[in-house]
PDB file of C-alpha atoms in Angstrom:
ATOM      1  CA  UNK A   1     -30.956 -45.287  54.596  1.00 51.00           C
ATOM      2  CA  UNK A   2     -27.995 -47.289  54.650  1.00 52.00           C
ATOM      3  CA  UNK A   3     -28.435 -49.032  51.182  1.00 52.00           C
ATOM      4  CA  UNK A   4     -29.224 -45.606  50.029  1.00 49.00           C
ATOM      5  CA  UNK A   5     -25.567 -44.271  51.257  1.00 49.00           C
ATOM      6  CA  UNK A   6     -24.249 -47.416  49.545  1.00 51.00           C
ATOM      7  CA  UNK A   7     -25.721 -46.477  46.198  1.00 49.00           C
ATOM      8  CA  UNK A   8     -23.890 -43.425  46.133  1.00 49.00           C
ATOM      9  CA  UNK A   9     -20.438 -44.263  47.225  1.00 51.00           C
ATOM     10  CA  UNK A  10     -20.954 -47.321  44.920  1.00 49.00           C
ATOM     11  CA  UNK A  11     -18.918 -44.978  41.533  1.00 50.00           C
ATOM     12  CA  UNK A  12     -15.998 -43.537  43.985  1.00 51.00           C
ATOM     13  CA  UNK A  13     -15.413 -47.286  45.098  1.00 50.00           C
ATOM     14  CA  UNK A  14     -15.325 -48.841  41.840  1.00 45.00           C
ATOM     15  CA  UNK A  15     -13.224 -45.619  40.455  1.00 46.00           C
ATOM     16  CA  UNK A  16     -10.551 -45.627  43.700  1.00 48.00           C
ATOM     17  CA  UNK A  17     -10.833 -49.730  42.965  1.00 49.00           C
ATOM     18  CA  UNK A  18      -9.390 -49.125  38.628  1.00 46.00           C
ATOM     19  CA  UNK A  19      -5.484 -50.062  38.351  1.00 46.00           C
ATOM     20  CA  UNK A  20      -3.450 -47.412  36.682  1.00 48.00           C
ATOM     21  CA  UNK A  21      -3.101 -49.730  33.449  1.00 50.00           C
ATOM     22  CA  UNK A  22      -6.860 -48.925  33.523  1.00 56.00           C
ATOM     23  CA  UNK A  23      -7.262 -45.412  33.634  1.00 56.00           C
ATOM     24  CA  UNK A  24      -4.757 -43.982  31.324  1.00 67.00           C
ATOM     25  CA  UNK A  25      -4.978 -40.470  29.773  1.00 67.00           C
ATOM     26  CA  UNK A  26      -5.115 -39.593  26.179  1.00 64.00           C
ATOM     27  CA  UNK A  27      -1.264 -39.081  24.734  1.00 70.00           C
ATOM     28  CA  UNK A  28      -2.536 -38.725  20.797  1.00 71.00           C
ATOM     29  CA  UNK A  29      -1.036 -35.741  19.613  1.00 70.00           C
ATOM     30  CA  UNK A  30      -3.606 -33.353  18.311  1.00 70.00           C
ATOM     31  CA  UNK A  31      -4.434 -33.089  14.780  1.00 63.00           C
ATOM     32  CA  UNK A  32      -2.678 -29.617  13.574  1.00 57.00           C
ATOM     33  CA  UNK A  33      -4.563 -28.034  10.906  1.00 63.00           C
ATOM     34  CA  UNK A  34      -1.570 -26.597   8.126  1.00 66.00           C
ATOM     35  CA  UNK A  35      -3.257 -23.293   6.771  1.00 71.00           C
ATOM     36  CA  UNK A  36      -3.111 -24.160   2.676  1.00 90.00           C
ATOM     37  CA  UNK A  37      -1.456 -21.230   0.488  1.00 96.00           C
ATOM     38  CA  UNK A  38      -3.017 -19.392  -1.445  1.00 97.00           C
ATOM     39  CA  UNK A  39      -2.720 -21.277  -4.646  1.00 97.00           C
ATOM     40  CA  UNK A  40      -3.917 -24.288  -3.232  1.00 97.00           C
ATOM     41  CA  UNK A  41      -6.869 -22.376  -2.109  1.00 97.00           C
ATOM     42  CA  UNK A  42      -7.313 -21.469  -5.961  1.00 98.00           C
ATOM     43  CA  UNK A  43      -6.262 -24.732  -7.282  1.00 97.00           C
ATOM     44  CA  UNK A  44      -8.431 -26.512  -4.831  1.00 97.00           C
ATOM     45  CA  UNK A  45     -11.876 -24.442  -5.003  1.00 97.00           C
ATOM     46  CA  UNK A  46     -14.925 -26.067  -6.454  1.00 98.00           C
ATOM     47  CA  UNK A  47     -15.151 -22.765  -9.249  1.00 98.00           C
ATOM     48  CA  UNK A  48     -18.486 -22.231 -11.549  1.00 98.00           C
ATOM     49  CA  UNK A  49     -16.561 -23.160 -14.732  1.00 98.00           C
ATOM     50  CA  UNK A  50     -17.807 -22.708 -18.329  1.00 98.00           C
ATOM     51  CA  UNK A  51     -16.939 -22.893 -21.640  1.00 97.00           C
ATOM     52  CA  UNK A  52     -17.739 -19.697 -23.867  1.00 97.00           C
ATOM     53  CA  UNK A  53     -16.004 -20.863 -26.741  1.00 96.00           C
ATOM     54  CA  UNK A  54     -13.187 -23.326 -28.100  1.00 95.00           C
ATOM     55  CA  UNK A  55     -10.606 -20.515 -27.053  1.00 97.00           C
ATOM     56  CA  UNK A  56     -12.041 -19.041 -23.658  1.00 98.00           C
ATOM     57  CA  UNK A  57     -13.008 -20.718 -20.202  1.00 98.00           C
ATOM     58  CA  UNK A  58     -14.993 -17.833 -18.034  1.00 98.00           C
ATOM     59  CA  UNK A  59     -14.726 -19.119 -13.708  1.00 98.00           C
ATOM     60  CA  UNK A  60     -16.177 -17.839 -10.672  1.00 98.00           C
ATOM     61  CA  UNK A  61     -15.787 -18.185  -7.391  1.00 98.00           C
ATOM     62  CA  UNK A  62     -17.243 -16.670  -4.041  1.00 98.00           C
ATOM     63  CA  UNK A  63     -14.455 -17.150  -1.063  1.00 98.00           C
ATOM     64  CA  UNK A  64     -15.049 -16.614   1.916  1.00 97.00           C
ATOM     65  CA  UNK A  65     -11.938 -17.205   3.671  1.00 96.00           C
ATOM     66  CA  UNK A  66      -9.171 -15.911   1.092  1.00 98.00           C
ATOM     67  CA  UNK A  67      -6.516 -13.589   2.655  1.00 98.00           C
ATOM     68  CA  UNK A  68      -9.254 -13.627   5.789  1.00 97.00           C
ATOM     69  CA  UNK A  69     -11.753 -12.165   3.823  1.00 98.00           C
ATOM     70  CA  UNK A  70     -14.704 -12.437   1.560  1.00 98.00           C
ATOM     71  CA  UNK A  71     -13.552 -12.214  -1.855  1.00 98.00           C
ATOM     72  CA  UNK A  72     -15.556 -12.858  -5.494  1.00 98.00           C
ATOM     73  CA  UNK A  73     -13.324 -13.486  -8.457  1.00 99.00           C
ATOM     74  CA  UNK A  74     -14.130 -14.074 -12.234  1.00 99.00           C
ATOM     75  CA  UNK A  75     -11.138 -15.315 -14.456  1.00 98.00           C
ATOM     76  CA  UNK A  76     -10.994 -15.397 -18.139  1.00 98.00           C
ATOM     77  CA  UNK A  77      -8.904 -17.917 -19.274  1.00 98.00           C
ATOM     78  CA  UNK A  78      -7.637 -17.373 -23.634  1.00 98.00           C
ATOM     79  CA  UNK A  79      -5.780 -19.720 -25.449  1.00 98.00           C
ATOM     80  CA  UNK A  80      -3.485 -17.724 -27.173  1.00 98.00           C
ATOM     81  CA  UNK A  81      -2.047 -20.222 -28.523  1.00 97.00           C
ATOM     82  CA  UNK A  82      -5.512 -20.682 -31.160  1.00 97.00           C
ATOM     83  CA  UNK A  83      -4.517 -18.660 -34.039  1.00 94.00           C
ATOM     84  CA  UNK A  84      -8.198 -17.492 -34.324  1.00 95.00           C
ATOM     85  CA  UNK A  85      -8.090 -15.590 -31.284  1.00 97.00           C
ATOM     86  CA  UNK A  86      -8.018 -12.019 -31.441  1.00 96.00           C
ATOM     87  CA  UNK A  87      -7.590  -8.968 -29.007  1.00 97.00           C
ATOM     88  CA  UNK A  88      -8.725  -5.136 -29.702  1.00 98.00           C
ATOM     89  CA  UNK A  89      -9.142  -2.117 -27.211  1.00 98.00           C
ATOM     90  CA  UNK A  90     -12.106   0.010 -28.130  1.00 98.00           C
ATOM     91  CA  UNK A  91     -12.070   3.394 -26.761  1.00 98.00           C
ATOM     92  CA  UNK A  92     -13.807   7.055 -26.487  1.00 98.00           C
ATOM     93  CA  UNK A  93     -10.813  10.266 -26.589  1.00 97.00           C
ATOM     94  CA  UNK A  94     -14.203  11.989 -24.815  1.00 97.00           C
ATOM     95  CA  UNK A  95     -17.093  11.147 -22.783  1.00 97.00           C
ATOM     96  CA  UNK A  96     -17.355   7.262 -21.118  1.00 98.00           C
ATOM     97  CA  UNK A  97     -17.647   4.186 -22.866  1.00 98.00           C
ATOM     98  CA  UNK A  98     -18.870   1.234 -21.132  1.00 98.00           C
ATOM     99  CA  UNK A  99     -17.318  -1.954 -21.324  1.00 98.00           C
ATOM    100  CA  UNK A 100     -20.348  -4.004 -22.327  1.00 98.00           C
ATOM    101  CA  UNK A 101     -20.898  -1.272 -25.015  1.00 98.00           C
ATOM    102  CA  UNK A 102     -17.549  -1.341 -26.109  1.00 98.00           C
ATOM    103  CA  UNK A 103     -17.641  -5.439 -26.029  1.00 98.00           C
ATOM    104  CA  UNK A 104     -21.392  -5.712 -27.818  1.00 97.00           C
ATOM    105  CA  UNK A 105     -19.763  -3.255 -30.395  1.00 96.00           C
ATOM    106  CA  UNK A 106     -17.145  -5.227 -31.645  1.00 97.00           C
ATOM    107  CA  UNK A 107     -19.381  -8.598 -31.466  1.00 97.00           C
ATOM    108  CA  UNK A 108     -16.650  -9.436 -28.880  1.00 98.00           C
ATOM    109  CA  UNK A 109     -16.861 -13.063 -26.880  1.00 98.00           C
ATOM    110  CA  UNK A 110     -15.520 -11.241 -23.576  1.00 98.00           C
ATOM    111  CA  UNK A 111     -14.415  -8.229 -22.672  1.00 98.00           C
ATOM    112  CA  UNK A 112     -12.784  -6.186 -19.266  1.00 99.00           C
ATOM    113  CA  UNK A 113     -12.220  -2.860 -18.684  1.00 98.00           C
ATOM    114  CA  UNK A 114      -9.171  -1.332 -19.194  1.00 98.00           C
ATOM    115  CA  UNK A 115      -6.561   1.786 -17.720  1.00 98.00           C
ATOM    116  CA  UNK A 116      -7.511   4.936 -16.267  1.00 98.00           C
ATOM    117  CA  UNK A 117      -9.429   7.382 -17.131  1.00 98.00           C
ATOM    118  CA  UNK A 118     -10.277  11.177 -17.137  1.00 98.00           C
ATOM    119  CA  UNK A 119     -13.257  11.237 -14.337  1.00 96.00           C
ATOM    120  CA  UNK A 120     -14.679  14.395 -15.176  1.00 97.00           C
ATOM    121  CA  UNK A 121     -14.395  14.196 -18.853  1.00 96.00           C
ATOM    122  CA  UNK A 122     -13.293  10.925 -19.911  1.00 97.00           C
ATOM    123  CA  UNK A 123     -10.545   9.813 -21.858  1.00 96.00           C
ATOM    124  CA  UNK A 124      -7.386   8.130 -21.066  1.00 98.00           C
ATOM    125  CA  UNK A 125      -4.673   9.650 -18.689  1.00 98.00           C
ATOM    126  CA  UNK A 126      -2.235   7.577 -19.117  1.00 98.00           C
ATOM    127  CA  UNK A 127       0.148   6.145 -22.459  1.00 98.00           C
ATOM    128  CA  UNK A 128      -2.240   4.893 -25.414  1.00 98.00           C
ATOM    129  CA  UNK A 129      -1.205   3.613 -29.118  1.00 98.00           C
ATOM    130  CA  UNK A 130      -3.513   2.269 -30.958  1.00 98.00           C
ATOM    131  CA  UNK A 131      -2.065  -0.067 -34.186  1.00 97.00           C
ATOM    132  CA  UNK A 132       0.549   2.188 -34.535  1.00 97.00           C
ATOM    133  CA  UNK A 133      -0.936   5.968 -33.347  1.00 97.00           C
ATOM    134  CA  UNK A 134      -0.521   7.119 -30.550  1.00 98.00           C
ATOM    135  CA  UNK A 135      -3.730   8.201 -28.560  1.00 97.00           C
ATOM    136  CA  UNK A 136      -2.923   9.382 -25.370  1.00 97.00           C
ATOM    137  CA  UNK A 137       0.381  10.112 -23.649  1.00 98.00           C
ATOM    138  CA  UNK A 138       0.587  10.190 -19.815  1.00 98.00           C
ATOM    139  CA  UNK A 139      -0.878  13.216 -18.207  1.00 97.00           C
ATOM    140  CA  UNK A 140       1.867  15.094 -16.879  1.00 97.00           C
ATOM    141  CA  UNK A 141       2.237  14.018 -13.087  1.00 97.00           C
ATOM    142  CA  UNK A 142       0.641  11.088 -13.166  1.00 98.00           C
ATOM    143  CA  UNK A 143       1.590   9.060 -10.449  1.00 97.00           C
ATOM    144  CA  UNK A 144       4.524   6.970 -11.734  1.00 97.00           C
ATOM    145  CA  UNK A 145       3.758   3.375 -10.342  1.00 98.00           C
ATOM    146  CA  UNK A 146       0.225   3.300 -11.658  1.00 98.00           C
ATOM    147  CA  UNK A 147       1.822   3.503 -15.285  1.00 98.00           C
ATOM    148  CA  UNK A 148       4.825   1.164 -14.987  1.00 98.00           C
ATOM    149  CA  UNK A 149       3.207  -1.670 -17.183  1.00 98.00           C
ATOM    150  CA  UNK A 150       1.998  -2.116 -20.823  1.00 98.00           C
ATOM    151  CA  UNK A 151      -0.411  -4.626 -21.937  1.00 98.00           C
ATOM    152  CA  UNK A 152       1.260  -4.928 -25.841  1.00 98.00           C
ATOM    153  CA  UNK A 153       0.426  -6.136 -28.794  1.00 98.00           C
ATOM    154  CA  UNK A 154       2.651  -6.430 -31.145  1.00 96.00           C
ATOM    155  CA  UNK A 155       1.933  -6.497 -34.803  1.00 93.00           C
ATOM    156  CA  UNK A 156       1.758  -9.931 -35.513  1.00 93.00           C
ATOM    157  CA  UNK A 157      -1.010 -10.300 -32.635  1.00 93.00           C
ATOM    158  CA  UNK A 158       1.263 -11.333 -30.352  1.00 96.00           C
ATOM    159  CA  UNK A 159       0.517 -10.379 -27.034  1.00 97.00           C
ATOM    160  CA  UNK A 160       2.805  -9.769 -23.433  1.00 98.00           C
ATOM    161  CA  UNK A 161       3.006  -7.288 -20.523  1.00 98.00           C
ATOM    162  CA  UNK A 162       5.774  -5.539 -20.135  1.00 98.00           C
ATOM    163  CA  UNK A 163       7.999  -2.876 -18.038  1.00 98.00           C
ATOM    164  CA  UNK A 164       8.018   0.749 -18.716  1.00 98.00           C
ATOM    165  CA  UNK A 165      11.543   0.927 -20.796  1.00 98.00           C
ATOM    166  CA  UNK A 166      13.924   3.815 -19.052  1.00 97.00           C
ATOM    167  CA  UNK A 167      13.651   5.558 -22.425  1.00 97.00           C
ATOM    168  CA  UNK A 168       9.947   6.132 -21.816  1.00 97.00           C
ATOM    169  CA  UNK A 169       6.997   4.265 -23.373  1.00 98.00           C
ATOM    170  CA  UNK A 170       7.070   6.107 -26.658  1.00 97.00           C
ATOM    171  CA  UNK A 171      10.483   3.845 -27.193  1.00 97.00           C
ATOM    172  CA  UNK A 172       9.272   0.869 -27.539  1.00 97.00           C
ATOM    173  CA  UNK A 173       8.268   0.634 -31.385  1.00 95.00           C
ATOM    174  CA  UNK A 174       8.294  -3.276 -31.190  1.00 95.00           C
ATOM    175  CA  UNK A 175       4.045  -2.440 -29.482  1.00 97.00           C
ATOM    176  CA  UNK A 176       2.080  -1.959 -32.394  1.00 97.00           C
ATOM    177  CA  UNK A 177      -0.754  -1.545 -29.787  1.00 98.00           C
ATOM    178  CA  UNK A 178       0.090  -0.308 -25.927  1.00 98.00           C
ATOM    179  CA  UNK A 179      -2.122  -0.058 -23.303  1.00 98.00           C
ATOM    180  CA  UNK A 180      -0.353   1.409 -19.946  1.00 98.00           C
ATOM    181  CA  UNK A 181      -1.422   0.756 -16.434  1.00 98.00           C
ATOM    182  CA  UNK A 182       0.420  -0.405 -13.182  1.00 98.00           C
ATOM    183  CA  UNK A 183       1.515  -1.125 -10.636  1.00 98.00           C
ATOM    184  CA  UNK A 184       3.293  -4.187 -12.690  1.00 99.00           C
ATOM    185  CA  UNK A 185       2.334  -7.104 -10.357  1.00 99.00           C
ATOM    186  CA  UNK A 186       4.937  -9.928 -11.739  1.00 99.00           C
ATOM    187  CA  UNK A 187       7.462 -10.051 -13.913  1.00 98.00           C
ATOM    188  CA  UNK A 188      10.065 -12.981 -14.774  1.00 98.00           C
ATOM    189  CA  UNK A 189       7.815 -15.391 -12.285  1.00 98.00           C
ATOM    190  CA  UNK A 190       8.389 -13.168  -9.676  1.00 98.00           C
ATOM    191  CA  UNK A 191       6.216 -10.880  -7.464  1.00 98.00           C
ATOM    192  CA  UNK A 192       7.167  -7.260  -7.760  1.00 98.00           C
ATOM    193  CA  UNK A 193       7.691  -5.527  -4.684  1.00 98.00           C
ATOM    194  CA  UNK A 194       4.827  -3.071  -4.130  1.00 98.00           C
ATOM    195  CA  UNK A 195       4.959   1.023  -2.937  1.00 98.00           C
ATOM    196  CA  UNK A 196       3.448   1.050   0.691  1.00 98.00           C
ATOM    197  CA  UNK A 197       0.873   3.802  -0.970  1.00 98.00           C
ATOM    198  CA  UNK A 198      -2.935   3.461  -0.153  1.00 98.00           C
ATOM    199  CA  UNK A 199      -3.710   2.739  -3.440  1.00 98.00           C
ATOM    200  CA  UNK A 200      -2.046   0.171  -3.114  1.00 98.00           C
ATOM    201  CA  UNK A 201      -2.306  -1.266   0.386  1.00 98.00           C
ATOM    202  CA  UNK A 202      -6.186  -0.547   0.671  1.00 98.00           C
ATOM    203  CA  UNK A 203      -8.738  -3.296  -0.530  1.00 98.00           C
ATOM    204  CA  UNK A 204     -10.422  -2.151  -3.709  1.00 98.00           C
ATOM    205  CA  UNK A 205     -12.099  -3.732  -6.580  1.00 98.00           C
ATOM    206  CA  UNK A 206      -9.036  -4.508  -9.006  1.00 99.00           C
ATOM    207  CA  UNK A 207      -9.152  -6.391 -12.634  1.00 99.00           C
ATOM    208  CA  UNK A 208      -5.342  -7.279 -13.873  1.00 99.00           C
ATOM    209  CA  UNK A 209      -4.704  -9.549 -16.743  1.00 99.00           C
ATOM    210  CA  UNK A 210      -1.221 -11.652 -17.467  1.00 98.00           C
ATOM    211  CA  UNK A 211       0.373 -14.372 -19.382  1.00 98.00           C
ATOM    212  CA  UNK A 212       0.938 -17.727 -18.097  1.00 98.00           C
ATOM    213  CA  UNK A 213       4.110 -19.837 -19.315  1.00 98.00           C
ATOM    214  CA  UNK A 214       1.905 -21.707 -21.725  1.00 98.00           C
ATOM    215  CA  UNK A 215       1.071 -18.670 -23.289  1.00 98.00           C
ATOM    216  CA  UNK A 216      -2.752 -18.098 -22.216  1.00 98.00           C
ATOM    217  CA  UNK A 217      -4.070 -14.646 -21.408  1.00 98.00           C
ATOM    218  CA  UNK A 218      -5.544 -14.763 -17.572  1.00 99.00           C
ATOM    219  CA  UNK A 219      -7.729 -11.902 -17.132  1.00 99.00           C
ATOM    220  CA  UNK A 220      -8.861 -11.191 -13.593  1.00 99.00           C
ATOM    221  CA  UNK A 221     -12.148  -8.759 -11.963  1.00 99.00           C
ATOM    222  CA  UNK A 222     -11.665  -9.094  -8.031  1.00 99.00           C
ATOM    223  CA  UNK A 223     -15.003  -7.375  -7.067  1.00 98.00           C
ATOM    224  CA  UNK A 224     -14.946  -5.340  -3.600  1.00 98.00           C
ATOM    225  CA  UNK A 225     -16.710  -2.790  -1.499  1.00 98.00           C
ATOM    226  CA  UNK A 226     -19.401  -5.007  -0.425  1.00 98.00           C
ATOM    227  CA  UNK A 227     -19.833  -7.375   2.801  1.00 98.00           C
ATOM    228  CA  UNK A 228     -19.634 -10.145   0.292  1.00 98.00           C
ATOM    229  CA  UNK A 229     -16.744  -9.090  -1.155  1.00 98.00           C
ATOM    230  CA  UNK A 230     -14.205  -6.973   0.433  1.00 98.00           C
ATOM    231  CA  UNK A 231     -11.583  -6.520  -2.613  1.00 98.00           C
ATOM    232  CA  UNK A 232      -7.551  -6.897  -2.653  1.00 98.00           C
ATOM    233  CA  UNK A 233      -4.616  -4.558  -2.014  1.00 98.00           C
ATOM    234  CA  UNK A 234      -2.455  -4.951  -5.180  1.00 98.00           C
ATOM    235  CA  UNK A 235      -0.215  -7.714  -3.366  1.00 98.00           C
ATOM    236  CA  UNK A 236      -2.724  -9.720  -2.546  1.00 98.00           C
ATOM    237  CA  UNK A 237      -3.715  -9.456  -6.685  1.00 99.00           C
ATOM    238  CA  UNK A 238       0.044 -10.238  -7.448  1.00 98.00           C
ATOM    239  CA  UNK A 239      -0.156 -13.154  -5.304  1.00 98.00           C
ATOM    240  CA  UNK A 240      -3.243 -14.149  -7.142  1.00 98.00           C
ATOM    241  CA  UNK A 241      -2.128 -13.319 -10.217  1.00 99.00           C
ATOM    242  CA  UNK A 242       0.978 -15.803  -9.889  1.00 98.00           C
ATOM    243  CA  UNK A 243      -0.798 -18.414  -8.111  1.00 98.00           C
ATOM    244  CA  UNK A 244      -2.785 -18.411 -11.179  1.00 98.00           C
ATOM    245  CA  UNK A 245       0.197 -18.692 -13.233  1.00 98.00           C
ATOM    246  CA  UNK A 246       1.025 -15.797 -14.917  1.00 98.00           C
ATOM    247  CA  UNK A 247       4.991 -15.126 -15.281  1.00 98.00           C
ATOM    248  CA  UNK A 248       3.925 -11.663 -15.806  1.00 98.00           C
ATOM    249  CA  UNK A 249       1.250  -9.337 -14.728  1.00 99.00           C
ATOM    250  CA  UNK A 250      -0.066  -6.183 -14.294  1.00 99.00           C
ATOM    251  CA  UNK A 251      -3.411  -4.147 -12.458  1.00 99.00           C
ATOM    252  CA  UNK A 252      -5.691  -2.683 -14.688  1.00 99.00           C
ATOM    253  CA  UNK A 253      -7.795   0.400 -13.258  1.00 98.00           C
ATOM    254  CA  UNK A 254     -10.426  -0.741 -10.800  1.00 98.00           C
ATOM    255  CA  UNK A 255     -12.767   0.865  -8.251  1.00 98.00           C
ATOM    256  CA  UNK A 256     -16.156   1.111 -10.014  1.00 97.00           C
ATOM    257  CA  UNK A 257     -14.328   0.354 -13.271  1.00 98.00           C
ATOM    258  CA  UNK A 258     -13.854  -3.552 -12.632  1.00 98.00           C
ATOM    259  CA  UNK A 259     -16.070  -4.767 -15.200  1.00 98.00           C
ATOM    260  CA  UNK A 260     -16.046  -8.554 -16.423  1.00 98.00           C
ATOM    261  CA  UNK A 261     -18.603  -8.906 -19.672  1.00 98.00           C
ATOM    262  CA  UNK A 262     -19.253 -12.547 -21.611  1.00 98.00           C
ATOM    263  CA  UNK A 263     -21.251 -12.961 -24.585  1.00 97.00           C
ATOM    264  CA  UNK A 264     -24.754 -13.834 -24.166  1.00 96.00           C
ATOM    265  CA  UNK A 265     -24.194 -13.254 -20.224  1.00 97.00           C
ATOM    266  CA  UNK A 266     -23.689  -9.570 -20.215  1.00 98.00           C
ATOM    267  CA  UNK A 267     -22.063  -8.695 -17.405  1.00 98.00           C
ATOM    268  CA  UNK A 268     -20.889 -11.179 -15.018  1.00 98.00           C
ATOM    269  CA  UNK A 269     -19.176  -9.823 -12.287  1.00 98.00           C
ATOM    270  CA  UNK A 270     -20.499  -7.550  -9.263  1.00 98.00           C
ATOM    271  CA  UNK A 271     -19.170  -3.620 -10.254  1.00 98.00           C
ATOM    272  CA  UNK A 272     -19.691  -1.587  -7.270  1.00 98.00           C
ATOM    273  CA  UNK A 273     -20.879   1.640  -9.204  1.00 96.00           C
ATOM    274  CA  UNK A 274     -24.359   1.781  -7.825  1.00 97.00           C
ATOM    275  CA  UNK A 275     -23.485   0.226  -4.184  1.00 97.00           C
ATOM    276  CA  UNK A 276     -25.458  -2.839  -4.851  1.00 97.00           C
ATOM    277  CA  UNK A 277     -24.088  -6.150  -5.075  1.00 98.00           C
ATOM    278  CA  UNK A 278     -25.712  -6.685  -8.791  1.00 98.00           C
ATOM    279  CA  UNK A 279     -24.699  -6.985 -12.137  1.00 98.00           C
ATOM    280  CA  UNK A 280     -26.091  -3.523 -13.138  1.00 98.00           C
ATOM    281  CA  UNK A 281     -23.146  -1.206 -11.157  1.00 97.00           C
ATOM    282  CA  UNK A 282     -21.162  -0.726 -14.628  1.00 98.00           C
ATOM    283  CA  UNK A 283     -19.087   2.574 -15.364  1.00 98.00           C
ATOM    284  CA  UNK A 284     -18.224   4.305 -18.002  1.00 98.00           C
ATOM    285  CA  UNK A 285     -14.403   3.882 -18.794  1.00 98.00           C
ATOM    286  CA  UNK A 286     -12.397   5.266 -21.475  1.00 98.00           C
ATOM    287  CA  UNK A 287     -10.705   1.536 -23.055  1.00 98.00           C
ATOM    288  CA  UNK A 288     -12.276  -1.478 -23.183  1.00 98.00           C
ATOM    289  CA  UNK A 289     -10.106  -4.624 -23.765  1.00 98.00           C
ATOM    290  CA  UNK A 290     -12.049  -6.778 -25.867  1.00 98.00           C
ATOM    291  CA  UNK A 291     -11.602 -10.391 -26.968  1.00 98.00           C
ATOM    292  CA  UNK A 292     -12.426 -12.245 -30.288  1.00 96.00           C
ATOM    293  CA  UNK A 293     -12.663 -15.085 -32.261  1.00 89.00           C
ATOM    294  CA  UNK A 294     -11.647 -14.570 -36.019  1.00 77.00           C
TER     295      UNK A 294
END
């Protein structure tokens, strides 16, 4: 019994026995994890990257941790600076067109949707020229934010987003093709501010397209309404959008409309149309904005 009672007081003995020099506690400061921004969470991602053509790289990425959320982005990145590459905007006046139908069409390399549409019976509601004619004009009370940006091309191909002119978008001649849209996400390498409307502070499926500094076209399909992929309020997108480099930028119409198609892929993003996370959820739009390869 007695060696027994030994063996147990045997660890407090040789504990109360240890020196202070011999116990001492742990004084390394703990390792503080620095949440990274935003674009070096794009920068850093391991993307699916491939080449289409000489002109166009086509990403995607699944986050699941981007602005606390799950997100699933496809970028288009053109060279505009290749002299071969060429932009055009099929459309329908009636009825829906389909992006991959506007994109297989033209013998297009990619394609996105483009601005809004009619619903009920198709067509564009918002400012349209067309090489010169003028398509559409903005349905009278159209909300004004949601048409504050032109994707423009001018008539020697050139192509830049720009700022609704005060003179209205029938003013600026310089377009030889305009597409309007909004809100205008950056301009001058800067976020623009945006309304605190739900359209714009609610997570939807959004595709926006800018130009960086080194004059490439980024096109963008954020997909959304899904557990796998909860979609962006339009700041988030203009956050995006710049972190990706654009100097200027602009959302596109989205919802069920956020279409991404690539040649010999069909269509590569997730559209929410039919409520299943699949490729086959496409909607009929009224403007496709196709792009080429002379």
């Amino acid at each position: 019994m007695k060696k027994l009672l030994a063996l147990l007081l045997l660890p407090t003995m040789l504990l109360a026995g240890c020196s202070e020099d011999q116990v001492r506690p742990d004084t390394t400061p703990p390792v503080v994890q620095v949440p990274q921004t935003v674009a070096e969470q794009l920068a850093t991602a391991n993307w699916e990257t491939r080449n289409v053509s000489e002109s166009l790289v086509w990403k995607y990425k699944h986050f699941n941790d981007l602005f606390n959320s799950n997100q699933s982005i496809t970028v288009l990145d053109i060279d505009l600076n290749d002299e071969g590459v060429a932009i055009d905007i099929p459309h329908v006046t009636s009825g829906f067109l389909k992006t991959s139908e506007g994109a297989a069409r033209l013998r297009a390399t990619a394609a996105i949707n483009g601005s809004y549409f009619d619903t009920s019976k198709g067509g564009s509601t918002v400012f349209f020229k067309k090489e010169g004619q003028i398509i559409h004009t903005t349905r009278s009370g159209f909300t004004p934010y949601r048409e504050n940006a032109g994707f423009a091309v001018g008539a020697d191909g050139s192509i830049s987003v720009v700022k609704k002119p005060s003179a209205g978008w029938s003013s600026l001649t310089e377009a030889h093709t305009l597409l309007t849209s909004g809100p205008l996400l950056v301009f001058s390498d800067e976020l623009v501010k945006q309304e605190q409307q739900v359209f714009n502070t609610n997570r939807h499926p959004r595709t926006a397209v800018g130009i960086t500094k080194d004059n490439h076209l980024i096109a963008v399909v954020v997909d959304g309404r899904f557990t796998e992929a909860h979609g962006m309020t339009t700041e988030q997108l203009a956050t995006v959008m710049h972190a990706l480099g654009c100097v200027e930028a602009m959302n596109l119409d989205g919802g069920g409309s956020s279409t991404a198609w690539v040649r010999n892929r069909g269509v590569v993003n997730y559209p929410c149309d039919n409520k299943q996370f699949d490729h086959a959820g496409e909607r009929g739009v009224a403007t496709v904005i196709t792009f080429h390869e002379r």
